[in-house]
PDB file of C-alpha atoms in Angstrom:
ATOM      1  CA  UNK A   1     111.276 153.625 -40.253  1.00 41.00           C
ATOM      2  CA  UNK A   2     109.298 155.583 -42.638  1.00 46.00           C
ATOM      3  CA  UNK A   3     110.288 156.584 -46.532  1.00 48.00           C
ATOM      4  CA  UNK A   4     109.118 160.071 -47.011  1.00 44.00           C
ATOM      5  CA  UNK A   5     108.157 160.513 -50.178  1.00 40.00           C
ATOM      6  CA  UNK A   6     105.247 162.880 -50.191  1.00 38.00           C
ATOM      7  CA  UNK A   7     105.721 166.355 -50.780  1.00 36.00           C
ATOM      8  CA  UNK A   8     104.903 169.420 -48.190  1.00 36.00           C
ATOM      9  CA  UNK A   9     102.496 170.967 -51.209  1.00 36.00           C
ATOM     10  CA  UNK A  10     100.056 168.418 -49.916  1.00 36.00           C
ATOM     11  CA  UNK A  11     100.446 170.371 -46.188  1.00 34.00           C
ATOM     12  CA  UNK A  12      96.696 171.951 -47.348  1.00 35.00           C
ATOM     13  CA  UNK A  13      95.303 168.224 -46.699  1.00 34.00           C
ATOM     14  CA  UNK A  14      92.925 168.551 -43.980  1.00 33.00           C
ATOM     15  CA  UNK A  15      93.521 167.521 -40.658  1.00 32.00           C
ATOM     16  CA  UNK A  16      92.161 164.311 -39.047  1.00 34.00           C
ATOM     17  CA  UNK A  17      88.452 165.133 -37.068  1.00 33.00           C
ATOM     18  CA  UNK A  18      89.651 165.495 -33.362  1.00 34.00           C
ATOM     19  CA  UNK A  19      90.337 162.740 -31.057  1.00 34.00           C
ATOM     20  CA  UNK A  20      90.733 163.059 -26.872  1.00 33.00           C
ATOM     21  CA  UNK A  21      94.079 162.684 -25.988  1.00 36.00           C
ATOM     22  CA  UNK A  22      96.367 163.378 -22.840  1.00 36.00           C
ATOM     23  CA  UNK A  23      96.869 167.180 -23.160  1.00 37.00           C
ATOM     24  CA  UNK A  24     100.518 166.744 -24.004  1.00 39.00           C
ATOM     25  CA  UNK A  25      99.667 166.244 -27.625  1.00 39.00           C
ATOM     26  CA  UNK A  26      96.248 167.979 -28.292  1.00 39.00           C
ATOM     27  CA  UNK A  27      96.537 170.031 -30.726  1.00 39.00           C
ATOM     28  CA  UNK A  28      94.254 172.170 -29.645  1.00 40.00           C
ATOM     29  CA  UNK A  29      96.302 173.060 -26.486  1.00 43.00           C
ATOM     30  CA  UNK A  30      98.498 175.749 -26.399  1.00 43.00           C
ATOM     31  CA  UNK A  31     102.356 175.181 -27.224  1.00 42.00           C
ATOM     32  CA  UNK A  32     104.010 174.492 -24.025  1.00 50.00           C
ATOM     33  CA  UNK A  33     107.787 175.462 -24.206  1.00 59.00           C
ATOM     34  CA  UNK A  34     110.536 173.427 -22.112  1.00 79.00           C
ATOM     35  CA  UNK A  35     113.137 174.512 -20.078  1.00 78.00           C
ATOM     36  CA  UNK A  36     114.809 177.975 -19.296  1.00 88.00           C
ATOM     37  CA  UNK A  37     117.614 177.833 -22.005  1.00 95.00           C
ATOM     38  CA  UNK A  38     116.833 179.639 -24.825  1.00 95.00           C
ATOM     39  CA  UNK A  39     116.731 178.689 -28.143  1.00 96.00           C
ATOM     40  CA  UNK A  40     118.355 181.708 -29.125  1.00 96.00           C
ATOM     41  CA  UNK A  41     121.529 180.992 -26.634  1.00 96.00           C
ATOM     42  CA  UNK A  42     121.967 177.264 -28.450  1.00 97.00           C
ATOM     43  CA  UNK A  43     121.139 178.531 -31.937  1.00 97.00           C
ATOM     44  CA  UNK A  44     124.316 180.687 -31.588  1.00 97.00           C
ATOM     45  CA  UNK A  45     126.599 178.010 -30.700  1.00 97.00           C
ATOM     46  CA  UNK A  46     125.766 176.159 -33.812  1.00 98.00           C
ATOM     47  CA  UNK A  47     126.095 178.827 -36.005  1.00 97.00           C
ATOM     48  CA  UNK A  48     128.958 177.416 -37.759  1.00 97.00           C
ATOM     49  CA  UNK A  49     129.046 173.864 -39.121  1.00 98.00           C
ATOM     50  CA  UNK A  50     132.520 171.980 -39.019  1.00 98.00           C
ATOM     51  CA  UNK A  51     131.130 168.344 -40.910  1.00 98.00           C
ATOM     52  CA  UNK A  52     131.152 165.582 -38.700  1.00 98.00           C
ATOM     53  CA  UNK A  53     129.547 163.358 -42.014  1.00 98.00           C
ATOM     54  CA  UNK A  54     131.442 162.432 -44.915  1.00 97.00           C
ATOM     55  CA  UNK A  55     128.384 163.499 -47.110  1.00 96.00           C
ATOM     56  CA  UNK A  56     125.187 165.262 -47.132  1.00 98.00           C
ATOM     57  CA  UNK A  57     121.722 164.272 -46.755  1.00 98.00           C
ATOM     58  CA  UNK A  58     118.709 165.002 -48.779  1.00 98.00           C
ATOM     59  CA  UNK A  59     115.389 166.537 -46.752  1.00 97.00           C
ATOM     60  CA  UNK A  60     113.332 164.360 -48.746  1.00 96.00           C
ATOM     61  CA  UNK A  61     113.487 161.770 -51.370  1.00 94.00           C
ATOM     62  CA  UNK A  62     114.414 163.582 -54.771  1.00 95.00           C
ATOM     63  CA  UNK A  63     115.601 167.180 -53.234  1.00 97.00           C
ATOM     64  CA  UNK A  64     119.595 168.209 -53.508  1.00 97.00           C
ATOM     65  CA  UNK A  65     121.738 166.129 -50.981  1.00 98.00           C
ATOM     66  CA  UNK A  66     123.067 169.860 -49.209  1.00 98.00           C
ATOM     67  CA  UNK A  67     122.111 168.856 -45.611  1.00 98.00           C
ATOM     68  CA  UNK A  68     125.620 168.351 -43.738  1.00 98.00           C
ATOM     69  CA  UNK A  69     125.520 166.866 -39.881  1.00 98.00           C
ATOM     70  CA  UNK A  70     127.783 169.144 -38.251  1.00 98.00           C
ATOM     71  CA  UNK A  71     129.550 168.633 -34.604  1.00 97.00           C
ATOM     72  CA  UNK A  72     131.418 169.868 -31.740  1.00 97.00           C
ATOM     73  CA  UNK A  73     133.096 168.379 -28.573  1.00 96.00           C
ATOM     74  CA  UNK A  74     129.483 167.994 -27.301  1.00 97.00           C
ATOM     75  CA  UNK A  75     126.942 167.954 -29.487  1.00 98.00           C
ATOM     76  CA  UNK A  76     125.928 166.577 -33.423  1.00 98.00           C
ATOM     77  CA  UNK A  77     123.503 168.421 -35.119  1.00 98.00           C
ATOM     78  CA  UNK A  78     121.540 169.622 -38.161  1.00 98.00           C
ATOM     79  CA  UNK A  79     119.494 172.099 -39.849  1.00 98.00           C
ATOM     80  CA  UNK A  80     116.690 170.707 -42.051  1.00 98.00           C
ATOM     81  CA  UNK A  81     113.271 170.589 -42.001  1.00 98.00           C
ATOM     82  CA  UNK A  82     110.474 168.212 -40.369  1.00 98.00           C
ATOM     83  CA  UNK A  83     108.959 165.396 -41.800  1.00 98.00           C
ATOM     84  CA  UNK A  84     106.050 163.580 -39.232  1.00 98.00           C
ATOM     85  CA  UNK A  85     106.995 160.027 -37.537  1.00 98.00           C
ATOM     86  CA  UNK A  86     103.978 158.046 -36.684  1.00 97.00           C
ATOM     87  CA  UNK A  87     105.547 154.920 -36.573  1.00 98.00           C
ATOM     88  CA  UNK A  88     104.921 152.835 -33.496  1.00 98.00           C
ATOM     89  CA  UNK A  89     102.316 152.694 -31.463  1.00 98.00           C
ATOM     90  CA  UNK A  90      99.227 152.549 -33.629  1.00 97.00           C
ATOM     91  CA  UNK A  91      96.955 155.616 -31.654  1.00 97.00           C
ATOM     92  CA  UNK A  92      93.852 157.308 -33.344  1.00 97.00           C
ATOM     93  CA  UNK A  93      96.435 159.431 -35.055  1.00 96.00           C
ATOM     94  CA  UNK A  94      99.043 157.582 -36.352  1.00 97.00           C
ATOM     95  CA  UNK A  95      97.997 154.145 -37.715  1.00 97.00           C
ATOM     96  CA  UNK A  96      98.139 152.530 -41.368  1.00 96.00           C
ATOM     97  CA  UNK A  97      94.767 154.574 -42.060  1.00 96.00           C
ATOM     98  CA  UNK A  98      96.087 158.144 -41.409  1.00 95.00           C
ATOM     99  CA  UNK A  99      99.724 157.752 -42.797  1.00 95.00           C
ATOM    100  CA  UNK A 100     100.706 155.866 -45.877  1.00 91.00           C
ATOM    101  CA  UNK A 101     104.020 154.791 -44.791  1.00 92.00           C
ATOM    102  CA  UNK A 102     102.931 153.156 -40.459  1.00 97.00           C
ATOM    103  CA  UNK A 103     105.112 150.924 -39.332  1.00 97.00           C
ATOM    104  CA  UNK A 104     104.007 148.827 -36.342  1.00 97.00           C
ATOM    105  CA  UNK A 105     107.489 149.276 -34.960  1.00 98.00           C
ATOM    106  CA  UNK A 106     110.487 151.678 -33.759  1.00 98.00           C
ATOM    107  CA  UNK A 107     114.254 151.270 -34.032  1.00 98.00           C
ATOM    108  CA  UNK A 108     114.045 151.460 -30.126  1.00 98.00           C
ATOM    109  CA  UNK A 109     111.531 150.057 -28.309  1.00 98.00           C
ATOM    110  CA  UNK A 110     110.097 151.131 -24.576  1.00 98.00           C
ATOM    111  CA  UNK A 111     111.118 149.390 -21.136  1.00 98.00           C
ATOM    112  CA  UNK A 112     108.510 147.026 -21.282  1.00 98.00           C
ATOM    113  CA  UNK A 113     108.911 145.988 -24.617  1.00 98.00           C
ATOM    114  CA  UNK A 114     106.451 148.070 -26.242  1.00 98.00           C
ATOM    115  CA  UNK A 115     107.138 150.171 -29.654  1.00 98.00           C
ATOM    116  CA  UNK A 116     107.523 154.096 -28.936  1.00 98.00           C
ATOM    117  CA  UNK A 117     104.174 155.984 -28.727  1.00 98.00           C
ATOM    118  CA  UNK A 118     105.074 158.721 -31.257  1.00 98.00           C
ATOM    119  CA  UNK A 119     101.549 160.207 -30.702  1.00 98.00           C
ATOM    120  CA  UNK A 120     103.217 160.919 -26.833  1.00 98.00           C
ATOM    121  CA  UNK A 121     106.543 160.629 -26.758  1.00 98.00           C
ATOM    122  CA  UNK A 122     108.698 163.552 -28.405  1.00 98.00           C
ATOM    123  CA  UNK A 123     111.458 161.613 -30.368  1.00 98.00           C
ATOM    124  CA  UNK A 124     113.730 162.218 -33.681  1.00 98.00           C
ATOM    125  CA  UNK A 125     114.811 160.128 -36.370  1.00 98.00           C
ATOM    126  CA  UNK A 126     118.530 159.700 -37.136  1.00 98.00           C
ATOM    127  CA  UNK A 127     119.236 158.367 -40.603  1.00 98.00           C
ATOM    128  CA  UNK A 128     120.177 154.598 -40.436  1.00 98.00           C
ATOM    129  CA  UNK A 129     124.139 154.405 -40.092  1.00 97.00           C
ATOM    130  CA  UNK A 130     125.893 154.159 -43.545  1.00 98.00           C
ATOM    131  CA  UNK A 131     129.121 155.502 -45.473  1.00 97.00           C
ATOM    132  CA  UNK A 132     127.220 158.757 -45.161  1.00 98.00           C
ATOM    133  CA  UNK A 133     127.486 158.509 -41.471  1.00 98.00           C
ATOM    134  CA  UNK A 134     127.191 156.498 -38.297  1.00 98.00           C
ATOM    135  CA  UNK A 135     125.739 158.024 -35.360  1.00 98.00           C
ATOM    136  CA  UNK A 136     127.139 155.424 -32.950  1.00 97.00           C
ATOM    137  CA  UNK A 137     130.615 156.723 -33.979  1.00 97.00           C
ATOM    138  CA  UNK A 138     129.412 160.408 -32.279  1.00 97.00           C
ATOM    139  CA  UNK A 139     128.401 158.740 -28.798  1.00 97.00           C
ATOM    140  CA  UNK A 140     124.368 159.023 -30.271  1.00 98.00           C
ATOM    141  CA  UNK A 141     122.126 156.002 -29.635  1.00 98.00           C
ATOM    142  CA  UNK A 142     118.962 155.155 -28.541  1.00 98.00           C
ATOM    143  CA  UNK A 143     117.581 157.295 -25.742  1.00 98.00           C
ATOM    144  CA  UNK A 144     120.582 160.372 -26.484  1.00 98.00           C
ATOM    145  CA  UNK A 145     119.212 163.731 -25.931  1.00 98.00           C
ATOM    146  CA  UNK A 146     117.474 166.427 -28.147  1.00 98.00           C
ATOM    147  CA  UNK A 147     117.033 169.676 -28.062  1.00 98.00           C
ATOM    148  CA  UNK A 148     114.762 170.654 -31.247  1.00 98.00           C
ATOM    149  CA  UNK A 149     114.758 173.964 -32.099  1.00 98.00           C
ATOM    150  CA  UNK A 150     112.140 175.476 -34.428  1.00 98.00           C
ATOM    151  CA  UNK A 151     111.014 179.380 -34.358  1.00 95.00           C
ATOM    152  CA  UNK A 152     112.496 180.250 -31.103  1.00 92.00           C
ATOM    153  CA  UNK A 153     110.762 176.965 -29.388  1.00 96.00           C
ATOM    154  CA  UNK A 154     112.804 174.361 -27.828  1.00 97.00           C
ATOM    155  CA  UNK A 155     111.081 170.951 -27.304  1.00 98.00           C
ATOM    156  CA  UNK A 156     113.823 167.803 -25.732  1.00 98.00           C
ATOM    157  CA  UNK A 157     113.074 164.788 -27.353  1.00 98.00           C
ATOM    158  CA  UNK A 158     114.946 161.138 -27.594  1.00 98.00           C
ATOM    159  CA  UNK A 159     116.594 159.560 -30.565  1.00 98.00           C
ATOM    160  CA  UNK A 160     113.369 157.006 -31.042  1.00 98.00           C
ATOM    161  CA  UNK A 161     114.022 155.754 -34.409  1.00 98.00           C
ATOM    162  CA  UNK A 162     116.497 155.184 -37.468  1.00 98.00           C
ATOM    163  CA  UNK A 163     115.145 156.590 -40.623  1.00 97.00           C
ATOM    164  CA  UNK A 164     116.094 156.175 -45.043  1.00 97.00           C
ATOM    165  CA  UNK A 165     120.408 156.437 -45.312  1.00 97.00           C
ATOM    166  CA  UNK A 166     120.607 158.862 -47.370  1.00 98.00           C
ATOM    167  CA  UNK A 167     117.564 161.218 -45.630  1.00 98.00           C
ATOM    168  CA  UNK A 168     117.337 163.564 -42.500  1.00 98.00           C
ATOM    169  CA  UNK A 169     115.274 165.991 -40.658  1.00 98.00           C
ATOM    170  CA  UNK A 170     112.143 163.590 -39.341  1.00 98.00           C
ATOM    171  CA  UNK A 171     110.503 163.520 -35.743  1.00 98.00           C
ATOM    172  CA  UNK A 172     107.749 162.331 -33.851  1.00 98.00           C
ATOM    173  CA  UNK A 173     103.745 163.181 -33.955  1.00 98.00           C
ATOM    174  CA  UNK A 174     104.362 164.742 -30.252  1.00 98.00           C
ATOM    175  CA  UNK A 175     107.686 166.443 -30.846  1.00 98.00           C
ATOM    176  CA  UNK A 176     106.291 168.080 -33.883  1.00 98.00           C
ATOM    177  CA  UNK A 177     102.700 169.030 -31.964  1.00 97.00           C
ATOM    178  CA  UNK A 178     104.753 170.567 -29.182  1.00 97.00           C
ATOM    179  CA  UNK A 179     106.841 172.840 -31.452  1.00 97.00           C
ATOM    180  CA  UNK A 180     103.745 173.711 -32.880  1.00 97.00           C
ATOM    181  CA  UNK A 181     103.936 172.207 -36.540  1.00 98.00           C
ATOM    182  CA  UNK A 182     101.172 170.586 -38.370  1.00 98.00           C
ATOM    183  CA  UNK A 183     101.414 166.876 -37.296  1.00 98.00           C
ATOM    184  CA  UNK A 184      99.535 165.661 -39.637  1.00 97.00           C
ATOM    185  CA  UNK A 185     101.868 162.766 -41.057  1.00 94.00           C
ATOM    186  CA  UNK A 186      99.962 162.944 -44.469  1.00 91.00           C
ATOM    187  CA  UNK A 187     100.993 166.095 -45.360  1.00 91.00           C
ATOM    188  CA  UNK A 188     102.044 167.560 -42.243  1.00 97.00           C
ATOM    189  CA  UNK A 189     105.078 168.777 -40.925  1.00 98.00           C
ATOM    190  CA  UNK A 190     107.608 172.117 -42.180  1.00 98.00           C
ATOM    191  CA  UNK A 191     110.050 172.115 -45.004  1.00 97.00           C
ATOM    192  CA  UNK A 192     112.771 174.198 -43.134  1.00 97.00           C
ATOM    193  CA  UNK A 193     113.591 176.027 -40.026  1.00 98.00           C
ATOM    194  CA  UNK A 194     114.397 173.100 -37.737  1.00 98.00           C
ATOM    195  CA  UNK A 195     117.372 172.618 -36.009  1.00 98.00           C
ATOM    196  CA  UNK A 196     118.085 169.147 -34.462  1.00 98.00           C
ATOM    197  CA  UNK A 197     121.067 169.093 -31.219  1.00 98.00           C
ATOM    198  CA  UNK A 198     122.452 165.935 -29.969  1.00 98.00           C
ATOM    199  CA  UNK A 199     123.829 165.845 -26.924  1.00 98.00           C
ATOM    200  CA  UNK A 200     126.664 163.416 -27.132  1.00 98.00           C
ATOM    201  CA  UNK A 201     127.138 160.083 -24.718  1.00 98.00           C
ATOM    202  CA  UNK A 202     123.687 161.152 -23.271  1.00 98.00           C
ATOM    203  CA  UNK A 203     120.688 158.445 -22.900  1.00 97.00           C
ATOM    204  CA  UNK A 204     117.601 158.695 -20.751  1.00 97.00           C
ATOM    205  CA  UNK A 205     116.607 155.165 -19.517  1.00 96.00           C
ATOM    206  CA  UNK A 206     113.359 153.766 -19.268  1.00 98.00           C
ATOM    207  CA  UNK A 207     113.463 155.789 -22.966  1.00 98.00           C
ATOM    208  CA  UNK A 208     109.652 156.744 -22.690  1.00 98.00           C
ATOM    209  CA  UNK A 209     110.609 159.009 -19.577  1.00 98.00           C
ATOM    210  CA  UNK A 210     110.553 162.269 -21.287  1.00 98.00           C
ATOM    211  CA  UNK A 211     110.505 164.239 -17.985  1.00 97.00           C
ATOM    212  CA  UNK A 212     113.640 162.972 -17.245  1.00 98.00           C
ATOM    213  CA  UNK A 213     114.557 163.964 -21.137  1.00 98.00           C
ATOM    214  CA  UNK A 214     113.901 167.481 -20.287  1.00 97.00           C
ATOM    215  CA  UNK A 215     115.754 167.425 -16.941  1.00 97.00           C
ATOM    216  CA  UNK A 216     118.835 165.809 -18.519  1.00 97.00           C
ATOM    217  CA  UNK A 217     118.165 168.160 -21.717  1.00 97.00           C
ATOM    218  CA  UNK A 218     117.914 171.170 -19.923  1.00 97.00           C
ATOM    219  CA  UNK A 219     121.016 170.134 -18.295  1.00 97.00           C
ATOM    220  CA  UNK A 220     123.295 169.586 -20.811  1.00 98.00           C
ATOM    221  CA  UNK A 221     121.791 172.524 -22.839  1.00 97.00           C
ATOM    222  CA  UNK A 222     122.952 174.852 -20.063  1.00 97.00           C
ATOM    223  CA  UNK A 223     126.335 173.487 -19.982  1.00 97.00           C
ATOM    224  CA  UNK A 224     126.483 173.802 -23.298  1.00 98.00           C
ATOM    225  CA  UNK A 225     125.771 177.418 -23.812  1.00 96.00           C
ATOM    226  CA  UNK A 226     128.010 178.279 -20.611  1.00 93.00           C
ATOM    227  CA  UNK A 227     125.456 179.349 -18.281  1.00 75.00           C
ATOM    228  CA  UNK A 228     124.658 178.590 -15.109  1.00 60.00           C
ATOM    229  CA  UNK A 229     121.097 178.517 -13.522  1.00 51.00           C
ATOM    230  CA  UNK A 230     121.570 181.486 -12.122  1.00 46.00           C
ATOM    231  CA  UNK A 231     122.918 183.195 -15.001  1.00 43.00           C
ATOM    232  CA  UNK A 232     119.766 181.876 -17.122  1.00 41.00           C
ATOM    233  CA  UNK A 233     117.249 182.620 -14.553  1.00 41.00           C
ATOM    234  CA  UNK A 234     117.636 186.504 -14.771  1.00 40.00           C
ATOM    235  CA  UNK A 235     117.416 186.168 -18.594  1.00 36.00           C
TER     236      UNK A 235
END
């Protein structure tokens, strides 16, 4: 869990000199989308927000609380914008040196024990559960399906990790690399435009399988927005 306190004016910050990594999160690779649902198709089923929270969150420490978490019969989700987890893991790119705020370790940890690798695996945050909300209540927990949305670009990802009570709108190095956002957790990330779906009573198990996040994604995202596979392969 990670207290973001910094501000996106420092997004200028230059980025860490590159490191070889599995092409999944290079940055220097092009943006890879998942899935045949488009983003498009589930951005219009959450056009309207009926509050599943009994208050709002704030996007970062010190900005208005006006970020509602909104639901339907299958799905929790919110519109906010994208502060960078690093937590974890420690890789060449997230580690006590290039973010202020490391932790060593995740809310949810991997099958063999292991913190997440949030330099690999696409994962959000979910604020910690308080009077605010409690995403247990909604069928979310550990491993629950994603679909993050972000300038027609939809990434799956896992909940990986619980973040401030009274803050939302945080994911993972990868998730954030894939969607093509500045990862950079010092300074990195967007300040708006991100929509976060939960897929309710979902969970991918081992947690660090995120092929079997985008099968199980791309499932549930079809069913959600009523079309078949036919149906969205001639889109």
């Amino acid at each position: 869990m990670r207290v973001q306190t910094l501000t996106l004016a420092a997004a200028g910050a230059a980025l860490l000199a590159p490191t070889t990594l599995p092409a999944a999160v290079h940055s220097n690779e092009p943006v890879r989308y998942e899935g045949n649902v488009r983003a498009a198709d589930l951005l219009a089923k959450v056009r309207d927000c009926a509050p599943v929270s009994n208050g709002h969150y704030r996007s970062d420490a010190g900005t208005p609380a006006d970020i509602p978490v909104c639901g339907t019969e299958d799905v929790v989700f919110w519109k906010a914008d994208m502060d960078i987890d690093c937590d974890g893991q420690a890789g060449p790119r997230c580690n006590g040196r290039t973010d202020p705020y490391f932790a060593d370790t995740t809310a949810y940890q991997q099958s063999d024990g292991r913190q997440l690798d949030a330099e690999r695996l696409p994962f959000i945050v979910v604020p910690v559960a308080s009077s605010i909300w409690n995403y247990r209540d909604h069928g979310i927990r550990g491993g629950s399906v994603a679909a993050v949305i972000y300038e027609n670009r939809v990434q799956y990802a896992v909940v990986g990790d619980t973040g401030p009570h009274d803050i939302i709108g945080e994911a993972s190095y990868a998730t954030a690399d894939a969607l093509g956002i500045d990862p950079d957790p010092h300074g990195g990330g967007t300040a708006s435009g991100v929509t976060y779906i939960v897929f309710k009573d979902s969970k991918v198990s081992p947690i660090e399988d995120h092929a079997a996040a985008v099968e199980t994604g791309e499932r549930l995202a079809r069913q959600f927005v009523g079309q078949g596979i036919e149906g969205i392969a001639e889109s």
